JSON list of C-alpha atoms and ligand atoms in Angstrom, two decimals:
[
{"chain": "R", "resi": 1, "resn": "MET", "atom": "CA", "xyz": [0.00, 0.00, 0.00]},
{"chain": "R", "resi": 2, "resn": "ASN", "atom": "CA", "xyz": [1.13, 3.51, -0.76]},
{"chain": "R", "resi": 3, "resn": "ILE", "atom": "CA", "xyz": [0.17, 7.01, 0.17]},
{"chain": "R", "resi": 4, "resn": "LEU", "atom": "CA", "xyz": [0.51, 10.04, -2.06]},
{"chain": "R", "resi": 5, "resn": "CYS", "atom": "CA", "xyz": [1.95, 13.19, -0.55]},
{"chain": "R", "resi": 6, "resn": "CYS", "atom": "CA", "xyz": [2.29, 16.80, -1.64]},
{"chain": "R", "resi": 7, "resn": "ALA", "atom": "CA", "xyz": [5.75, 17.17, -3.19]},
{"chain": "R", "resi": 8, "resn": "ALA", "atom": "CA", "xyz": [6.01, 20.76, -1.95]},
{"chain": "R", "resi": 9, "resn": "CYS", "atom": "CA", "xyz": [5.13, 20.39, 1.75]},
{"chain": "R", "resi": 10, "resn": "GLY", "atom": "CA", "xyz": [4.96, 16.63, 2.37]},
{"chain": "R", "resi": 11, "resn": "LEU", "atom": "CA", "xyz": [1.35, 16.63, 3.56]},
{"chain": "R", "resi": 12, "resn": "ARG", "atom": "CA", "xyz": [-0.39, 13.27, 3.15]},
{"chain": "R", "resi": 13, "resn": "LEU", "atom": "CA", "xyz": [-3.06, 13.64, 0.47]},
{"chain": "R", "resi": 14, "resn": "THR", "atom": "CA", "xyz": [-4.60, 10.16, 0.33]},
{"chain": "R", "resi": 15, "resn": "GLU", "atom": "CA", "xyz": [-5.72, 7.19, 2.35]},
{"chain": "R", "resi": 16, "resn": "PRO", "atom": "CA", "xyz": [-3.47, 4.12, 1.96]},
{"chain": "R", "resi": 17, "resn": "VAL", "atom": "CA", "xyz": [-4.09, 2.91, -1.60]},
{"chain": "R", "resi": 18, "resn": "ARG", "atom": "CA", "xyz": [-2.88, 0.01, -3.70]},
{"chain": "R", "resi": 19, "resn": "ARG", "atom": "CA", "xyz": [-1.79, 0.55, -7.28]},
{"chain": "R", "resi": 20, "resn": "ILE", "atom": "CA", "xyz": [-3.63, -1.48, -9.89]},
{"chain": "R", "resi": 21, "resn": "ASP", "atom": "CA", "xyz": [-2.37, -1.74, -13.46]},
{"chain": "R", "resi": 22, "resn": "GLU", "atom": "CA", "xyz": [-5.42, -0.91, -15.48]},
{"chain": "R", "resi": 23, "resn": "MET", "atom": "CA", "xyz": [-8.50, 1.21, -15.22]},
{"chain": "R", "resi": 24, "resn": "PRO", "atom": "CA", "xyz": [-11.35, -1.08, -14.13]},
{"chain": "R", "resi": 25, "resn": "GLU", "atom": "CA", "xyz": [-14.25, -1.46, -16.52]},
{"chain": "R", "resi": 26, "resn": "TYR", "atom": "CA", "xyz": [-16.61, 1.47, -16.03]},
{"chain": "R", "resi": 27, "resn": "PRO", "atom": "CA", "xyz": [-19.73, 0.31, -14.23]},
{"chain": "R", "resi": 28, "resn": "GLY", "atom": "CA", "xyz": [-21.99, 2.35, -16.50]},
{"chain": "R", "resi": 29, "resn": "TRP", "atom": "CA", "xyz": [-24.07, 5.41, -15.81]},
{"chain": "R", "resi": 30, "resn": "ASP", "atom": "CA", "xyz": [-27.62, 6.24, -16.77]},
{"chain": "R", "resi": 31, "resn": "GLY", "atom": "CA", "xyz": [-27.26, 10.00, -16.20]},
{"chain": "R", "resi": 32, "resn": "ARG", "atom": "CA", "xyz": [-29.91, 10.04, -13.50]},
{"chain": "R", "resi": 33, "resn": "PRO", "atom": "CA", "xyz": [-29.35, 11.45, -10.00]},
{"chain": "R", "resi": 34, "resn": "ASP", "atom": "CA", "xyz": [-28.60, 8.92, -7.26]},
{"chain": "R", "resi": 35, "resn": "ALA", "atom": "CA", "xyz": [-30.51, 8.70, -3.97]},
{"chain": "R", "resi": 36, "resn": "GLU", "atom": "CA", "xyz": [-28.69, 11.80, -2.64]},
{"chain": "R", "resi": 37, "resn": "GLY", "atom": "CA", "xyz": [-29.42, 13.77, -5.79]},
{"chain": "R", "resi": 38, "resn": "ARG", "atom": "CA", "xyz": [-25.86, 13.63, -7.13]},
{"chain": "R", "resi": 39, "resn": "ARG", "atom": "CA", "xyz": [-25.60, 13.35, -10.87]},
{"chain": "R", "resi": 40, "resn": "HIS", "atom": "CA", "xyz": [-21.92, 12.48, -11.34]},
{"chain": "R", "resi": 41, "resn": "GLY", "atom": "CA", "xyz": [-22.45, 8.73, -11.67]},
{"chain": "R", "resi": 42, "resn": "PRO", "atom": "CA", "xyz": [-20.28, 5.97, -10.20]},
{"chain": "R", "resi": 43, "resn": "ALA", "atom": "CA", "xyz": [-16.58, 6.56, -9.49]},
{"chain": "R", "resi": 44, "resn": "SER", "atom": "CA", "xyz": [-14.12, 5.42, -12.17]},
{"chain": "R", "resi": 45, "resn": "VAL", "atom": "CA", "xyz": [-12.02, 3.49, -9.64]},
{"chain": "R", "resi": 46, "resn": "PRO", "atom": "CA", "xyz": [-13.19, 1.74, -6.45]},
{"chain": "R", "resi": 47, "resn": "ARG", "atom": "CA", "xyz": [-12.06, 2.76, -2.95]},
{"chain": "R", "resi": 48, "resn": "GLY", "atom": "CA", "xyz": [-8.60, 1.67, -1.86]},
{"chain": "R", "resi": 49, "resn": "VAL", "atom": "CA", "xyz": [-6.84, 1.62, -5.23]},
{"chain": "R", "resi": 50, "resn": "TYR", "atom": "CA", "xyz": [-5.28, 3.98, -7.76]},
{"chain": "R", "resi": 51, "resn": "VAL", "atom": "CA", "xyz": [-4.38, 3.78, -11.42]},
{"chain": "R", "resi": 52, "resn": "VAL", "atom": "CA", "xyz": [-1.68, 5.67, -13.32]},
{"chain": "R", "resi": 53, "resn": "ASP", "atom": "CA", "xyz": [-3.18, 6.96, -16.56]},
{"chain": "R", "resi": 54, "resn": "PRO", "atom": "CA", "xyz": [-0.44, 7.11, -19.23]},
{"chain": "R", "resi": 55, "resn": "LEU", "atom": "CA", "xyz": [-2.55, 9.35, -21.49]},
{"chain": "R", "resi": 56, "resn": "PRO", "atom": "CA", "xyz": [-2.67, 13.14, -21.27]},
{"chain": "R", "resi": 57, "resn": "TYR", "atom": "CA", "xyz": [-5.58, 14.41, -19.22]},
{"chain": "R", "resi": 58, "resn": "GLY", "atom": "CA", "xyz": [-7.63, 17.58, -19.33]},
{"chain": "R", "resi": 59, "resn": "ALA", "atom": "CA", "xyz": [-6.52, 21.15, -20.05]},
{"chain": "R", "resi": 60, "resn": "PRO", "atom": "CA", "xyz": [-4.84, 22.59, -22.00]},
{"chain": "R", "resi": 61, "resn": "PHE", "atom": "CA", "xyz": [-6.55, 21.46, -25.19]},
{"chain": "R", "resi": 62, "resn": "GLU", "atom": "CA", "xyz": [-5.14, 21.76, -28.69]},
{"chain": "R", "resi": 63, "resn": "PRO", "atom": "CA", "xyz": [-6.85, 21.51, -32.07]},
{"chain": "R", "resi": 64, "resn": "CYS", "atom": "CA", "xyz": [-6.45, 18.03, -33.49]},
{"chain": "R", "resi": 65, "resn": "GLU", "atom": "CA", "xyz": [-4.28, 17.68, -36.56]},
{"chain": "R", "resi": 66, "resn": "ASP", "atom": "CA", "xyz": [-6.58, 15.51, -38.61]},
{"chain": "R", "resi": 67, "resn": "GLU", "atom": "CA", "xyz": [-10.34, 15.91, -38.21]},
{"chain": "R", "resi": 68, "resn": "ASP", "atom": "CA", "xyz": [-11.02, 12.76, -40.27]},
{"chain": "R", "resi": 69, "resn": "THR", "atom": "CA", "xyz": [-9.40, 10.45, -37.76]},
{"chain": "R", "resi": 70, "resn": "TYR", "atom": "CA", "xyz": [-10.56, 12.33, -34.66]},
{"chain": "R", "resi": 71, "resn": "ASP", "atom": "CA", "xyz": [-11.28, 9.90, -31.82]},
{"chain": "R", "resi": 72, "resn": "GLY", "atom": "CA", "xyz": [-11.86, 12.13, -28.79]},
{"chain": "R", "resi": 73, "resn": "MET", "atom": "CA", "xyz": [-9.78, 14.20, -26.32]},
{"chain": "R", "resi": 74, "resn": "VAL", "atom": "CA", "xyz": [-7.71, 11.05, -25.89]},
{"chain": "R", "resi": 75, "resn": "PRO", "atom": "CA", "xyz": [-8.12, 8.00, -28.15]},
{"chain": "R", "resi": 76, "resn": "GLY", "atom": "CA", "xyz": [-11.57, 6.58, -27.47]},
{"chain": "R", "resi": 77, "resn": "GLY", "atom": "CA", "xyz": [-12.40, 9.44, -25.09]},
{"chain": "R", "resi": 78, "resn": "MET", "atom": "CA", "xyz": [-15.09, 12.08, -24.88]},
{"chain": "R", "resi": 79, "resn": "TRP", "atom": "CA", "xyz": [-15.38, 14.38, -27.87]},
{"chain": "R", "resi": 80, "resn": "MET", "atom": "CA", "xyz": [-14.74, 18.08, -27.42]},
{"chain": "R", "resi": 81, "resn": "SER", "atom": "CA", "xyz": [-14.57, 21.02, -29.77]},
{"chain": "R", "resi": 82, "resn": "ASP", "atom": "CA", "xyz": [-14.47, 24.80, -29.85]},
{"chain": "R", "resi": 83, "resn": "GLU", "atom": "CA", "xyz": [-14.17, 27.46, -32.57]},
{"chain": "R", "resi": 84, "resn": "ARG", "atom": "CA", "xyz": [-10.81, 25.92, -33.56]},
{"chain": "R", "resi": 85, "resn": "GLY", "atom": "CA", "xyz": [-12.38, 22.55, -34.34]},
{"chain": "R", "resi": 86, "resn": "SER", "atom": "CA", "xyz": [-12.01, 19.22, -32.60]},
{"chain": "R", "resi": 87, "resn": "LEU", "atom": "CA", "xyz": [-9.74, 19.23, -29.56]},
{"chain": "R", "resi": 88, "resn": "VAL", "atom": "CA", "xyz": [-7.23, 16.84, -28.07]},
{"chain": "R", "resi": 89, "resn": "SER", "atom": "CA", "xyz": [-5.84, 16.99, -24.54]},
{"chain": "R", "resi": 90, "resn": "ALA", "atom": "CA", "xyz": [-2.32, 18.29, -24.03]},
{"chain": "R", "resi": 91, "resn": "GLY", "atom": "CA", "xyz": [-2.66, 18.04, -20.25]},
{"chain": "R", "resi": 92, "resn": "PRO", "atom": "CA", "xyz": [-0.40, 16.15, -17.84]},
{"chain": "R", "resi": 93, "resn": "CYS", "atom": "CA", "xyz": [0.43, 12.50, -18.57]},
{"chain": "R", "resi": 94, "resn": "GLY", "atom": "CA", "xyz": [0.64, 9.91, -15.82]},
{"chain": "R", "resi": 95, "resn": "THR", "atom": "CA", "xyz": [-2.02, 11.36, -13.52]},
{"chain": "R", "resi": 96, "resn": "TYR", "atom": "CA", "xyz": [-2.92, 9.25, -10.49]},
{"chain": "R", "resi": 97, "resn": "VAL", "atom": "CA", "xyz": [-6.61, 8.39, -10.63]},
{"chain": "R", "resi": 98, "resn": "LEU", "atom": "CA", "xyz": [-8.32, 7.87, -7.26]},
{"chain": "R", "resi": 99, "resn": "HIS", "atom": "CA", "xyz": [-11.76, 7.55, -5.77]},
{"chain": "R", "resi": 100, "resn": "PRO", "atom": "CA", "xyz": [-12.58, 11.07, -4.49]},
{"chain": "R", "resi": 101, "resn": "LEU", "atom": "CA", "xyz": [-13.27, 9.75, -0.98]},
{"chain": "R", "resi": 102, "resn": "ASP", "atom": "CA", "xyz": [-9.71, 8.35, -0.76]},
{"chain": "R", "resi": 103, "resn": "VAL", "atom": "CA", "xyz": [-8.29, 11.87, -1.14]},
{"chain": "R", "resi": 104, "resn": "VAL", "atom": "CA", "xyz": [-8.21, 14.26, 1.81]},
{"chain": "R", "resi": 105, "resn": "ASP", "atom": "CA", "xyz": [-10.37, 17.36, 1.69]},
{"chain": "R", "resi": 106, "resn": "LEU", "atom": "CA", "xyz": [-8.42, 19.71, -0.56]},
{"chain": "R", "resi": 107, "resn": "GLY", "atom": "CA", "xyz": [-8.94, 23.43, -1.02]},
{"chain": "R", "resi": 108, "resn": "LEU", "atom": "CA", "xyz": [-10.56, 24.93, -4.08]},
{"chain": "R", "resi": 109, "resn": "HIS", "atom": "CA", "xyz": [-8.32, 26.63, -6.62]},
{"chain": "R", "resi": 110, "resn": "PRO", "atom": "CA", "xyz": [-8.30, 30.42, -6.03]},
{"chain": "R", "resi": 111, "resn": "ASP", "atom": "CA", "xyz": [-8.79, 31.03, -9.77]},
{"chain": "R", "resi": 112, "resn": "THR", "atom": "CA", "xyz": [-12.57, 30.69, -10.08]},
{"chain": "R", "resi": 113, "resn": "SER", "atom": "CA", "xyz": [-12.31, 30.14, -13.85]},
{"chain": "R", "resi": 114, "resn": "ARG", "atom": "CA", "xyz": [-11.03, 26.69, -12.89]},
{"chain": "R", "resi": 115, "resn": "LEU", "atom": "CA", "xyz": [-14.19, 25.95, -10.97]},
{"chain": "R", "resi": 116, "resn": "SER", "atom": "CA", "xyz": [-16.79, 25.51, -13.66]},
{"chain": "R", "resi": 117, "resn": "GLY", "atom": "CA", "xyz": [-19.45, 22.82, -13.55]},
{"chain": "R", "resi": 118, "resn": "CYS", "atom": "CA", "xyz": [-23.14, 22.97, -12.83]},
{"chain": "R", "resi": 119, "resn": "CYS", "atom": "CA", "xyz": [-23.59, 20.56, -9.93]},
{"chain": "R", "resi": 120, "resn": "GLY", "atom": "CA", "xyz": [-20.00, 19.68, -9.06]},
{"chain": "R", "resi": 121, "resn": "LEU", "atom": "CA", "xyz": [-16.49, 20.41, -10.35]},
{"chain": "R", "resi": 122, "resn": "SER", "atom": "CA", "xyz": [-15.71, 20.03, -14.03]},
{"chain": "R", "resi": 123, "resn": "PRO", "atom": "CA", "xyz": [-12.28, 18.51, -14.75]},
{"chain": "R", "resi": 124, "resn": "PHE", "atom": "CA", "xyz": [-11.77, 20.32, -18.05]},
{"chain": "R", "resi": 125, "resn": "ASP", "atom": "CA", "xyz": [-10.36, 23.66, -16.86]},
{"chain": "R", "resi": 126, "resn": "GLY", "atom": "CA", "xyz": [-7.07, 22.53, -15.40]},
{"chain": "R", "resi": 127, "resn": "VAL", "atom": "CA", "xyz": [-6.04, 21.85, -11.82]},
{"chain": "R", "resi": 128, "resn": "ASN", "atom": "CA", "xyz": [-8.97, 22.79, -9.56]},
{"chain": "R", "resi": 129, "resn": "ARG", "atom": "CA", "xyz": [-7.82, 21.63, -6.11]},
{"chain": "R", "resi": 130, "resn": "VAL", "atom": "CA", "xyz": [-4.89, 22.87, -4.06]},
{"chain": "R", "resi": 131, "resn": "CYS", "atom": "CA", "xyz": [-2.98, 21.55, -1.06]},
{"chain": "R", "resi": 132, "resn": "SER", "atom": "CA", "xyz": [-3.15, 23.60, 2.15]},
{"chain": "R", "resi": 133, "resn": "CYS", "atom": "CA", "xyz": [0.34, 24.91, 1.19]},
{"chain": "R", "resi": 134, "resn": "GLY", "atom": "CA", "xyz": [-1.14, 26.27, -2.04]},
{"chain": "R", "resi": 135, "resn": "ALA", "atom": "CA", "xyz": [0.44, 23.74, -4.41]},
{"chain": "R", "resi": 136, "resn": "GLU", "atom": "CA", "xyz": [-1.76, 22.79, -7.39]},
{"chain": "R", "resi": 137, "resn": "VAL", "atom": "CA", "xyz": [-2.15, 19.10, -6.71]},
{"chain": "R", "resi": 138, "resn": "ALA", "atom": "CA", "xyz": [-5.40, 17.73, -8.07]},
{"chain": "R", "resi": 139, "resn": "ILE", "atom": "CA", "xyz": [-7.99, 17.71, -10.81]},
{"chain": "R", "resi": 140, "resn": "ASP", "atom": "CA", "xyz": [-11.33, 16.85, -9.29]},
{"chain": "R", "resi": 141, "resn": "ALA", "atom": "CA", "xyz": [-14.24, 15.59, -11.39]},
{"chain": "R", "resi": 142, "resn": "SER", "atom": "CA", "xyz": [-17.60, 15.60, -9.64]},
{"chain": "R", "resi": 143, "resn": "ASP", "atom": "CA", "xyz": [-19.91, 17.25, -12.15]},
{"chain": "R", "resi": 144, "resn": "CYS", "atom": "CA", "xyz": [-22.49, 15.55, -14.33]},
{"chain": "R", "resi": 145, "resn": "SER", "atom": "CA", "xyz": [-20.29, 16.43, -17.34]},
{"chain": "R", "resi": 146, "resn": "GLY", "atom": "CA", "xyz": [-17.22, 14.35, -16.70]},
{"chain": "R", "resi": 147, "resn": "GLY", "atom": "CA", "xyz": [-17.04, 11.34, -14.43]},
{"chain": "R", "resi": 148, "resn": "TYR", "atom": "CA", "xyz": [-16.43, 11.01, -10.71]},
{"chain": "R", "resi": 149, "resn": "GLU", "atom": "CA", "xyz": [-12.76, 10.79, -9.74]},
{"chain": "R", "resi": 150, "resn": "THR", "atom": "CA", "xyz": [-9.86, 12.80, -8.32]},
{"chain": "R", "resi": 151, "resn": "ARG", "atom": "CA", "xyz": [-6.61, 12.90, -10.30]},
{"chain": "R", "resi": 152, "resn": "LEU", "atom": "CA", "xyz": [-3.38, 13.87, -8.61]},
{"chain": "R", "resi": 153, "resn": "VAL", "atom": "CA", "xyz": [-0.88, 15.60, -10.84]},
{"chain": "R", "resi": 154, "resn": "PRO", "atom": "CA", "xyz": [2.38, 13.62, -11.06]},
{"chain": "R", "resi": 155, "resn": "ASP", "atom": "CA", "xyz": [4.67, 16.66, -10.87]},
{"chain": "R", "resi": 156, "resn": "ALA", "atom": "CA", "xyz": [2.96, 17.88, -7.70]},
{"chain": "R", "resi": 157, "resn": "VAL", "atom": "CA", "xyz": [2.89, 14.69, -5.63]},
{"chain": "R", "resi": 158, "resn": "ARG", "atom": "CA", "xyz": [5.15, 11.85, -4.61]},
{"chain": "R", "resi": 159, "resn": "VAL", "atom": "CA", "xyz": [4.33, 8.24, -3.87]},
{"chain": "R", "resi": 160, "resn": "GLU", "atom": "CA", "xyz": [5.49, 6.79, -0.57]},
{"chain": "R", "resi": 161, "resn": "PRO", "atom": "CA", "xyz": [5.01, 3.42, 1.13]},
{"chain": "R", "resi": 162, "resn": "ALA", "atom": "CA", "xyz": [2.11, 3.58, 3.59]},
{"chain": "R", "resi": 163, "resn": "PRO", "atom": "CA", "xyz": [3.38, 3.69, 7.18]},
{"chain": "I", "resi": 201, "resn": "ZN", "atom": "ZN1", "xyz": [1.44, 20.95, 0.08]},
{"chain": "I", "resi": 202, "resn": "ZN", "atom": "ZN1", "xyz": [-23.68, 19.14, -13.52]}
]
């Protein structure tokens, strides 16, 4: 078991978690609110584990080179576009994907343009959670628009054996 800590101040950011090699199959989501009225759907990883995603994640986005072969923000991912055309993610690679409840309560990013989302936090505007030292450590997804997970940014955290 490991814990993930803030690389800047050393604060523990997660519960003890075990690394698994691949993203589990997504349990599926019907888009309807759950019993508590939350619309974000099931978490992408169960409690107690984390996955390292080798693909780039989230902002910034760049126009894709070839519209004809476009296959989402990452291959097989959600489609996104703006006035420049179809977009691909040029965000951080190797993010640590965790169940949001395995991550300690992090502060909101002071830049409110990072905090879009209608019923939760959207993960598409860059890092939206900060450590208590101010370091930009996590991309939280809890809106109906983009899954339910917390991603720790590899440059901002370090992995340590759980005590
Ligand atoms: Zn910190
Ligand atoms: Zn929403």
